[in-house]
Amino acid sequence: MGAIENLLELVVAIVALIVSVLAFGFSVFFWRRQFRPIVTASVKTHSGGNNGIAYNLVVPNSGSIPAKNIRLIVHDQAGLEAALGVGVNEDDKKRWLACFDQSTVISLLQNGDKTSCSFGMTHRNPRQSFWKPQAVFPIRIEYEGWFGDK
């Protein structure tokens, strides 16, 4: 009887060890998924009136650690061009699309914080409007976590 009891205790100990290792692995996996920056971008109304609406591009970090070296990249250049209004000139493009410039980097964005920049306008007169109404175009956001993970 003693040998069977010892074997049973060994099997129970091995199963407990396997369960513990799996639980630890899941804990590390979910901790790494949760303990990271989450950077998004959205267009918000800055101000509006009966002639036009001015917009801001808002970039928040809703994750649990700071994000660094954040870059906004236009994913579809043709989509961006299609979203631009009739009244676009090169100076306005330079000013309001500077956030997509290769050299523009948000060096650090604390968790729970946000930054913003002016992002064009729509106007009742299409010749004065930077964006077409209801315009949409895709962008990609690249950033690193506090510990260098992309």
mmCIF file with all atom_site columns, C-alpha atoms in Angstrom:
data_model
loop_
_atom_site.group_PDB
_atom_site.id
_atom_site.type_symbol
_atom_site.label_atom_id
_atom_site.label_alt_id
_atom_site.label_comp_id
_atom_site.label_asym_id
_atom_site.label_entity_id
_atom_site.label_seq_id
_atom_site.pdbx_PDB_ins_code
_atom_site.Cartn_x
_atom_site.Cartn_y
_atom_site.Cartn_z
_atom_site.occupancy
_atom_site.B_iso_or_equiv
_atom_site.pdbx_formal_charge
_atom_site.auth_seq_id
_atom_site.auth_comp_id
_atom_site.auth_asym_id
_atom_site.auth_atom_id
_atom_site.pdbx_PDB_model_num
ATOM 1   C CA . MET A 1 1   ? 0.000   0.000  0.000   1.00 0.00 ? 1   MET A CA 1
ATOM 2   C CA . GLY A 1 2   ? 2.850   2.425  0.742   1.00 0.00 ? 2   GLY A CA 1
ATOM 3   C CA . ALA A 1 3   ? 4.180   2.345  -2.844  1.00 0.00 ? 3   ALA A CA 1
ATOM 4   C CA . ILE A 1 4   ? 0.753   3.114  -4.324  1.00 0.00 ? 4   ILE A CA 1
ATOM 5   C CA . GLU A 1 5   ? 0.253   6.000  -1.885  1.00 0.00 ? 5   GLU A CA 1
ATOM 6   C CA . ASN A 1 6   ? 3.682   7.401  -2.771  1.00 0.00 ? 6   ASN A CA 1
ATOM 7   C CA . LEU A 1 7   ? 2.918   7.105  -6.491  1.00 0.00 ? 7   LEU A CA 1
ATOM 8   C CA . LEU A 1 8   ? -0.458  8.812  -6.007  1.00 0.00 ? 8   LEU A CA 1
ATOM 9   C CA . GLU A 1 9   ? 1.187   11.633 -4.019  1.00 0.00 ? 9   GLU A CA 1
ATOM 10  C CA . LEU A 1 10  ? 3.776   12.034 -6.787  1.00 0.00 ? 10  LEU A CA 1
ATOM 11  C CA . VAL A 1 11  ? 1.077   12.216 -9.483  1.00 0.00 ? 11  VAL A CA 1
ATOM 12  C CA . VAL A 1 12  ? -0.891  14.791 -7.460  1.00 0.00 ? 12  VAL A CA 1
ATOM 13  C CA . ALA A 1 13  ? 2.283   16.841 -6.931  1.00 0.00 ? 13  ALA A CA 1
ATOM 14  C CA . ILE A 1 14  ? 3.131   16.733 -10.655 1.00 0.00 ? 14  ILE A CA 1
ATOM 15  C CA . VAL A 1 15  ? -0.413  17.754 -11.637 1.00 0.00 ? 15  VAL A CA 1
ATOM 16  C CA . ALA A 1 16  ? -0.298  20.590 -9.081  1.00 0.00 ? 16  ALA A CA 1
ATOM 17  C CA . LEU A 1 17  ? 3.045   21.741 -10.503 1.00 0.00 ? 17  LEU A CA 1
ATOM 18  C CA . ILE A 1 18  ? 1.674   21.698 -14.063 1.00 0.00 ? 18  ILE A CA 1
ATOM 19  C CA . VAL A 1 19  ? -1.422  23.666 -13.014 1.00 0.00 ? 19  VAL A CA 1
ATOM 20  C CA . SER A 1 20  ? 0.766   26.190 -11.169 1.00 0.00 ? 20  SER A CA 1
ATOM 21  C CA . VAL A 1 21  ? 3.073   26.675 -14.157 1.00 0.00 ? 21  VAL A CA 1
ATOM 22  C CA . LEU A 1 22  ? 0.073   27.141 -16.483 1.00 0.00 ? 22  LEU A CA 1
ATOM 23  C CA . ALA A 1 23  ? -1.529  29.641 -14.092 1.00 0.00 ? 23  ALA A CA 1
ATOM 24  C CA . PHE A 1 24  ? 1.748   31.554 -13.862 1.00 0.00 ? 24  PHE A CA 1
ATOM 25  C CA . GLY A 1 25  ? 2.066   31.560 -17.673 1.00 0.00 ? 25  GLY A CA 1
ATOM 26  C CA . PHE A 1 26  ? -1.483  32.896 -18.092 1.00 0.00 ? 26  PHE A CA 1
ATOM 27  C CA . SER A 1 27  ? -0.839  35.551 -15.447 1.00 0.00 ? 27  SER A CA 1
ATOM 28  C CA . VAL A 1 28  ? 2.295   36.767 -17.232 1.00 0.00 ? 28  VAL A CA 1
ATOM 29  C CA . PHE A 1 29  ? 0.505   36.711 -20.611 1.00 0.00 ? 29  PHE A CA 1
ATOM 30  C CA . PHE A 1 30  ? -2.456  38.782 -19.408 1.00 0.00 ? 30  PHE A CA 1
ATOM 31  C CA . TRP A 1 31  ? -0.221  41.111 -17.376 1.00 0.00 ? 31  TRP A CA 1
ATOM 32  C CA . ARG A 1 32  ? 1.841   41.871 -20.493 1.00 0.00 ? 32  ARG A CA 1
ATOM 33  C CA . ARG A 1 33  ? -1.346  42.503 -22.502 1.00 0.00 ? 33  ARG A CA 1
ATOM 34  C CA . GLN A 1 34  ? -2.681  44.849 -19.833 1.00 0.00 ? 34  GLN A CA 1
ATOM 35  C CA . PHE A 1 35  ? 0.549   46.561 -18.732 1.00 0.00 ? 35  PHE A CA 1
ATOM 36  C CA . ARG A 1 36  ? 1.169   48.558 -21.910 1.00 0.00 ? 36  ARG A CA 1
ATOM 37  C CA . PRO A 1 37  ? 0.329   51.881 -23.557 1.00 0.00 ? 37  PRO A CA 1
ATOM 38  C CA . ILE A 1 38  ? -2.806  52.095 -25.695 1.00 0.00 ? 38  ILE A CA 1
ATOM 39  C CA . VAL A 1 39  ? -2.520  55.065 -28.058 1.00 0.00 ? 39  VAL A CA 1
ATOM 40  C CA . THR A 1 40  ? -5.419  56.084 -30.309 1.00 0.00 ? 40  THR A CA 1
ATOM 41  C CA . ALA A 1 41  ? -6.322  59.135 -32.371 1.00 0.00 ? 41  ALA A CA 1
ATOM 42  C CA . SER A 1 42  ? -9.643  60.835 -33.005 1.00 0.00 ? 42  SER A CA 1
ATOM 43  C CA . VAL A 1 43  ? -10.926 64.023 -34.558 1.00 0.00 ? 43  VAL A CA 1
ATOM 44  C CA . LYS A 1 44  ? -12.861 66.276 -32.171 1.00 0.00 ? 44  LYS A CA 1
ATOM 45  C CA . THR A 1 45  ? -14.674 69.543 -32.743 1.00 0.00 ? 45  THR A CA 1
ATOM 46  C CA . HIS A 1 46  ? -12.651 72.478 -31.435 1.00 0.00 ? 46  HIS A CA 1
ATOM 47  C CA . SER A 1 47  ? -15.320 75.080 -32.098 1.00 0.00 ? 47  SER A CA 1
ATOM 48  C CA . GLY A 1 48  ? -18.212 75.561 -34.428 1.00 0.00 ? 48  GLY A CA 1
ATOM 49  C CA . GLY A 1 49  ? -20.629 78.170 -35.602 1.00 0.00 ? 49  GLY A CA 1
ATOM 50  C CA . ASN A 1 50  ? -23.170 78.700 -38.316 1.00 0.00 ? 50  ASN A CA 1
ATOM 51  C CA . ASN A 1 51  ? -20.475 79.096 -41.014 1.00 0.00 ? 51  ASN A CA 1
ATOM 52  C CA . GLY A 1 52  ? -17.854 76.501 -40.160 1.00 0.00 ? 52  GLY A CA 1
ATOM 53  C CA . ILE A 1 53  ? -16.425 73.940 -37.767 1.00 0.00 ? 53  ILE A CA 1
ATOM 54  C CA . ALA A 1 54  ? -12.772 73.820 -36.633 1.00 0.00 ? 54  ALA A CA 1
ATOM 55  C CA . TYR A 1 55  ? -11.300 70.442 -35.658 1.00 0.00 ? 55  TYR A CA 1
ATOM 56  C CA . ASN A 1 56  ? -8.546  69.102 -33.412 1.00 0.00 ? 56  ASN A CA 1
ATOM 57  C CA . LEU A 1 57  ? -6.738  65.796 -33.761 1.00 0.00 ? 57  LEU A CA 1
ATOM 58  C CA . VAL A 1 58  ? -6.590  64.319 -30.248 1.00 0.00 ? 58  VAL A CA 1
ATOM 59  C CA . VAL A 1 59  ? -4.081  61.583 -29.347 1.00 0.00 ? 59  VAL A CA 1
ATOM 60  C CA . PRO A 1 60  ? -4.707  60.011 -25.907 1.00 0.00 ? 60  PRO A CA 1
ATOM 61  C CA . ASN A 1 61  ? -2.804  57.246 -24.110 1.00 0.00 ? 61  ASN A CA 1
ATOM 62  C CA . SER A 1 62  ? -5.398  55.168 -22.289 1.00 0.00 ? 62  SER A CA 1
ATOM 63  C CA . GLY A 1 63  ? -2.960  52.419 -21.337 1.00 0.00 ? 63  GLY A CA 1
ATOM 64  C CA . SER A 1 64  ? -1.349  51.749 -17.986 1.00 0.00 ? 64  SER A CA 1
ATOM 65  C CA . ILE A 1 65  ? 2.205   52.925 -18.808 1.00 0.00 ? 65  ILE A CA 1
ATOM 66  C CA . PRO A 1 66  ? 3.653   55.863 -20.798 1.00 0.00 ? 66  PRO A CA 1
ATOM 67  C CA . ALA A 1 67  ? 4.170   55.651 -24.566 1.00 0.00 ? 67  ALA A CA 1
ATOM 68  C CA . LYS A 1 68  ? 7.169   57.112 -26.352 1.00 0.00 ? 68  LYS A CA 1
ATOM 69  C CA . ASN A 1 69  ? 8.223   57.912 -29.913 1.00 0.00 ? 69  ASN A CA 1
ATOM 70  C CA . ILE A 1 70  ? 4.655   58.129 -31.210 1.00 0.00 ? 70  ILE A CA 1
ATOM 71  C CA . ARG A 1 71  ? 4.268   58.674 -34.952 1.00 0.00 ? 71  ARG A CA 1
ATOM 72  C CA . LEU A 1 72  ? 1.096   59.144 -36.985 1.00 0.00 ? 72  LEU A CA 1
ATOM 73  C CA . ILE A 1 73  ? 1.368   57.762 -40.511 1.00 0.00 ? 73  ILE A CA 1
ATOM 74  C CA . VAL A 1 74  ? -1.124  58.143 -43.349 1.00 0.00 ? 74  VAL A CA 1
ATOM 75  C CA . HIS A 1 75  ? -2.010  54.584 -44.344 1.00 0.00 ? 75  HIS A CA 1
ATOM 76  C CA . ASP A 1 76  ? -3.697  55.516 -47.634 1.00 0.00 ? 76  ASP A CA 1
ATOM 77  C CA . GLN A 1 77  ? -2.392  58.661 -49.336 1.00 0.00 ? 77  GLN A CA 1
ATOM 78  C CA . ALA A 1 78  ? -5.091  58.484 -52.022 1.00 0.00 ? 78  ALA A CA 1
ATOM 79  C CA . GLY A 1 79  ? -7.739  58.315 -49.288 1.00 0.00 ? 79  GLY A CA 1
ATOM 80  C CA . LEU A 1 80  ? -6.270  61.428 -47.675 1.00 0.00 ? 80  LEU A CA 1
ATOM 81  C CA . GLU A 1 81  ? -6.282  63.300 -50.980 1.00 0.00 ? 81  GLU A CA 1
ATOM 82  C CA . ALA A 1 82  ? -9.904  62.266 -51.568 1.00 0.00 ? 82  ALA A CA 1
ATOM 83  C CA . ALA A 1 83  ? -10.869 63.596 -48.110 1.00 0.00 ? 83  ALA A CA 1
ATOM 84  C CA . LEU A 1 84  ? -9.479  67.069 -48.787 1.00 0.00 ? 84  LEU A CA 1
ATOM 85  C CA . GLY A 1 85  ? -11.939 69.781 -49.694 1.00 0.00 ? 85  GLY A CA 1
ATOM 86  C CA . VAL A 1 86  ? -12.025 72.108 -52.669 1.00 0.00 ? 86  VAL A CA 1
ATOM 87  C CA . GLY A 1 87  ? -10.515 75.005 -50.729 1.00 0.00 ? 87  GLY A CA 1
ATOM 88  C CA . VAL A 1 88  ? -7.206  73.306 -49.881 1.00 0.00 ? 88  VAL A CA 1
ATOM 89  C CA . ASN A 1 89  ? -3.952  75.129 -50.562 1.00 0.00 ? 89  ASN A CA 1
ATOM 90  C CA . GLU A 1 90  ? -0.360  74.066 -49.904 1.00 0.00 ? 90  GLU A CA 1
ATOM 91  C CA . ASP A 1 91  ? 0.047   76.321 -46.848 1.00 0.00 ? 91  ASP A CA 1
ATOM 92  C CA . ASP A 1 92  ? -3.013  74.783 -45.192 1.00 0.00 ? 92  ASP A CA 1
ATOM 93  C CA . LYS A 1 93  ? -1.775  71.276 -46.011 1.00 0.00 ? 93  LYS A CA 1
ATOM 94  C CA . LYS A 1 94  ? 1.590   72.066 -44.469 1.00 0.00 ? 94  LYS A CA 1
ATOM 95  C CA . ARG A 1 95  ? -0.003  73.527 -41.353 1.00 0.00 ? 95  ARG A CA 1
ATOM 96  C CA . TRP A 1 96  ? -2.852  71.077 -40.712 1.00 0.00 ? 96  TRP A CA 1
ATOM 97  C CA . LEU A 1 97  ? -1.196  67.864 -41.866 1.00 0.00 ? 97  LEU A CA 1
ATOM 98  C CA . ALA A 1 98  ? 2.112   68.473 -40.051 1.00 0.00 ? 98  ALA A CA 1
ATOM 99  C CA . CYS A 1 99  ? 1.179   65.731 -37.577 1.00 0.00 ? 99  CYS A CA 1
ATOM 100 C CA . PHE A 1 100 ? 1.775   63.183 -40.370 1.00 0.00 ? 100 PHE A CA 1
ATOM 101 C CA . ASP A 1 101 ? 5.213   64.545 -41.295 1.00 0.00 ? 101 ASP A CA 1
ATOM 102 C CA . GLN A 1 102 ? 8.034   61.994 -41.076 1.00 0.00 ? 102 GLN A CA 1
ATOM 103 C CA . SER A 1 103 ? 9.941   64.185 -38.604 1.00 0.00 ? 103 SER A CA 1
ATOM 104 C CA . THR A 1 104 ? 6.981   64.750 -36.258 1.00 0.00 ? 104 THR A CA 1
ATOM 105 C CA . VAL A 1 105 ? 7.328   62.516 -33.207 1.00 0.00 ? 105 VAL A CA 1
ATOM 106 C CA . ILE A 1 106 ? 5.561   62.757 -29.864 1.00 0.00 ? 106 ILE A CA 1
ATOM 107 C CA . SER A 1 107 ? 8.514   61.868 -27.669 1.00 0.00 ? 107 SER A CA 1
ATOM 108 C CA . LEU A 1 108 ? 6.546   60.947 -24.520 1.00 0.00 ? 108 LEU A CA 1
ATOM 109 C CA . LEU A 1 109 ? 2.854   60.675 -23.656 1.00 0.00 ? 109 LEU A CA 1
ATOM 110 C CA . GLN A 1 110 ? 2.060   59.783 -20.060 1.00 0.00 ? 110 GLN A CA 1
ATOM 111 C CA . ASN A 1 111 ? -0.632  57.219 -19.345 1.00 0.00 ? 111 ASN A CA 1
ATOM 112 C CA . GLY A 1 112 ? -4.003  58.903 -18.916 1.00 0.00 ? 112 GLY A CA 1
ATOM 113 C CA . ASP A 1 113 ? -2.756  62.003 -20.740 1.00 0.00 ? 113 ASP A CA 1
ATOM 114 C CA . LYS A 1 114 ? -3.495  63.337 -24.218 1.00 0.00 ? 114 LYS A CA 1
ATOM 115 C CA . THR A 1 115 ? -2.143  65.815 -26.713 1.00 0.00 ? 115 THR A CA 1
ATOM 116 C CA . SER A 1 116 ? -3.844  67.561 -29.603 1.00 0.00 ? 116 SER A CA 1
ATOM 117 C CA . CYS A 1 117 ? -3.229  69.783 -32.609 1.00 0.00 ? 117 CYS A CA 1
ATOM 118 C CA . SER A 1 118 ? -5.409  71.791 -34.961 1.00 0.00 ? 118 SER A CA 1
ATOM 119 C CA . PHE A 1 119 ? -6.699  69.641 -37.788 1.00 0.00 ? 119 PHE A CA 1
ATOM 120 C CA . GLY A 1 120 ? -8.452  71.748 -40.377 1.00 0.00 ? 120 GLY A CA 1
ATOM 121 C CA . MET A 1 121 ? -12.035 72.824 -40.786 1.00 0.00 ? 121 MET A CA 1
ATOM 122 C CA . THR A 1 122 ? -15.206 72.407 -42.738 1.00 0.00 ? 122 THR A CA 1
ATOM 123 C CA . HIS A 1 123 ? -17.086 75.452 -43.945 1.00 0.00 ? 123 HIS A CA 1
ATOM 124 C CA . ARG A 1 124 ? -20.511 76.121 -45.348 1.00 0.00 ? 124 ARG A CA 1
ATOM 125 C CA . ASN A 1 125 ? -18.786 77.442 -48.469 1.00 0.00 ? 125 ASN A CA 1
ATOM 126 C CA . PRO A 1 126 ? -16.941 74.426 -49.982 1.00 0.00 ? 126 PRO A CA 1
ATOM 127 C CA . ARG A 1 127 ? -14.206 76.689 -51.402 1.00 0.00 ? 127 ARG A CA 1
ATOM 128 C CA . GLN A 1 128 ? -13.214 77.628 -47.840 1.00 0.00 ? 128 GLN A CA 1
ATOM 129 C CA . SER A 1 129 ? -13.372 74.090 -46.470 1.00 0.00 ? 129 SER A CA 1
ATOM 130 C CA . PHE A 1 130 ? -10.203 72.074 -45.794 1.00 0.00 ? 130 PHE A CA 1
ATOM 131 C CA . TRP A 1 131 ? -12.070 68.761 -45.401 1.00 0.00 ? 131 TRP A CA 1
ATOM 132 C CA . LYS A 1 132 ? -14.985 67.329 -47.285 1.00 0.00 ? 132 LYS A CA 1
ATOM 133 C CA . PRO A 1 133 ? -17.930 66.727 -44.940 1.00 0.00 ? 133 PRO A CA 1
ATOM 134 C CA . GLN A 1 134 ? -17.933 63.205 -43.411 1.00 0.00 ? 134 GLN A CA 1
ATOM 135 C CA . ALA A 1 135 ? -14.419 62.553 -44.801 1.00 0.00 ? 135 ALA A CA 1
ATOM 136 C CA . VAL A 1 136 ? -12.619 59.428 -43.573 1.00 0.00 ? 136 VAL A CA 1
ATOM 137 C CA . PHE A 1 137 ? -9.114  58.107 -44.274 1.00 0.00 ? 137 PHE A CA 1
ATOM 138 C CA . PRO A 1 138 ? -7.046  55.441 -42.494 1.00 0.00 ? 138 PRO A CA 1
ATOM 139 C CA . ILE A 1 139 ? -3.903  56.167 -40.484 1.00 0.00 ? 139 ILE A CA 1
ATOM 140 C CA . ARG A 1 140 ? -1.434  53.947 -38.638 1.00 0.00 ? 140 ARG A CA 1
ATOM 141 C CA . ILE A 1 141 ? -0.074  54.812 -35.199 1.00 0.00 ? 141 ILE A CA 1
ATOM 142 C CA . GLU A 1 142 ? 3.404   53.562 -34.295 1.00 0.00 ? 142 GLU A CA 1
ATOM 143 C CA . TYR A 1 143 ? 4.719   53.861 -30.754 1.00 0.00 ? 143 TYR A CA 1
ATOM 144 C CA . GLU A 1 144 ? 6.945   52.193 -28.205 1.00 0.00 ? 144 GLU A CA 1
ATOM 145 C CA . GLY A 1 145 ? 6.153   51.162 -24.677 1.00 0.00 ? 145 GLY A CA 1
ATOM 146 C CA . TRP A 1 146 ? 8.116   52.510 -21.749 1.00 0.00 ? 146 TRP A CA 1
ATOM 147 C CA . PHE A 1 147 ? 10.462  49.513 -21.967 1.00 0.00 ? 147 PHE A CA 1
ATOM 148 C CA . GLY A 1 148 ? 11.013  49.808 -25.736 1.00 0.00 ? 148 GLY A CA 1
ATOM 149 C CA . ASP A 1 149 ? 8.398   47.303 -26.963 1.00 0.00 ? 149 ASP A CA 1
ATOM 150 C CA . LYS A 1 150 ? 6.710   48.356 -30.215 1.00 0.00 ? 150 LYS A CA 1
#
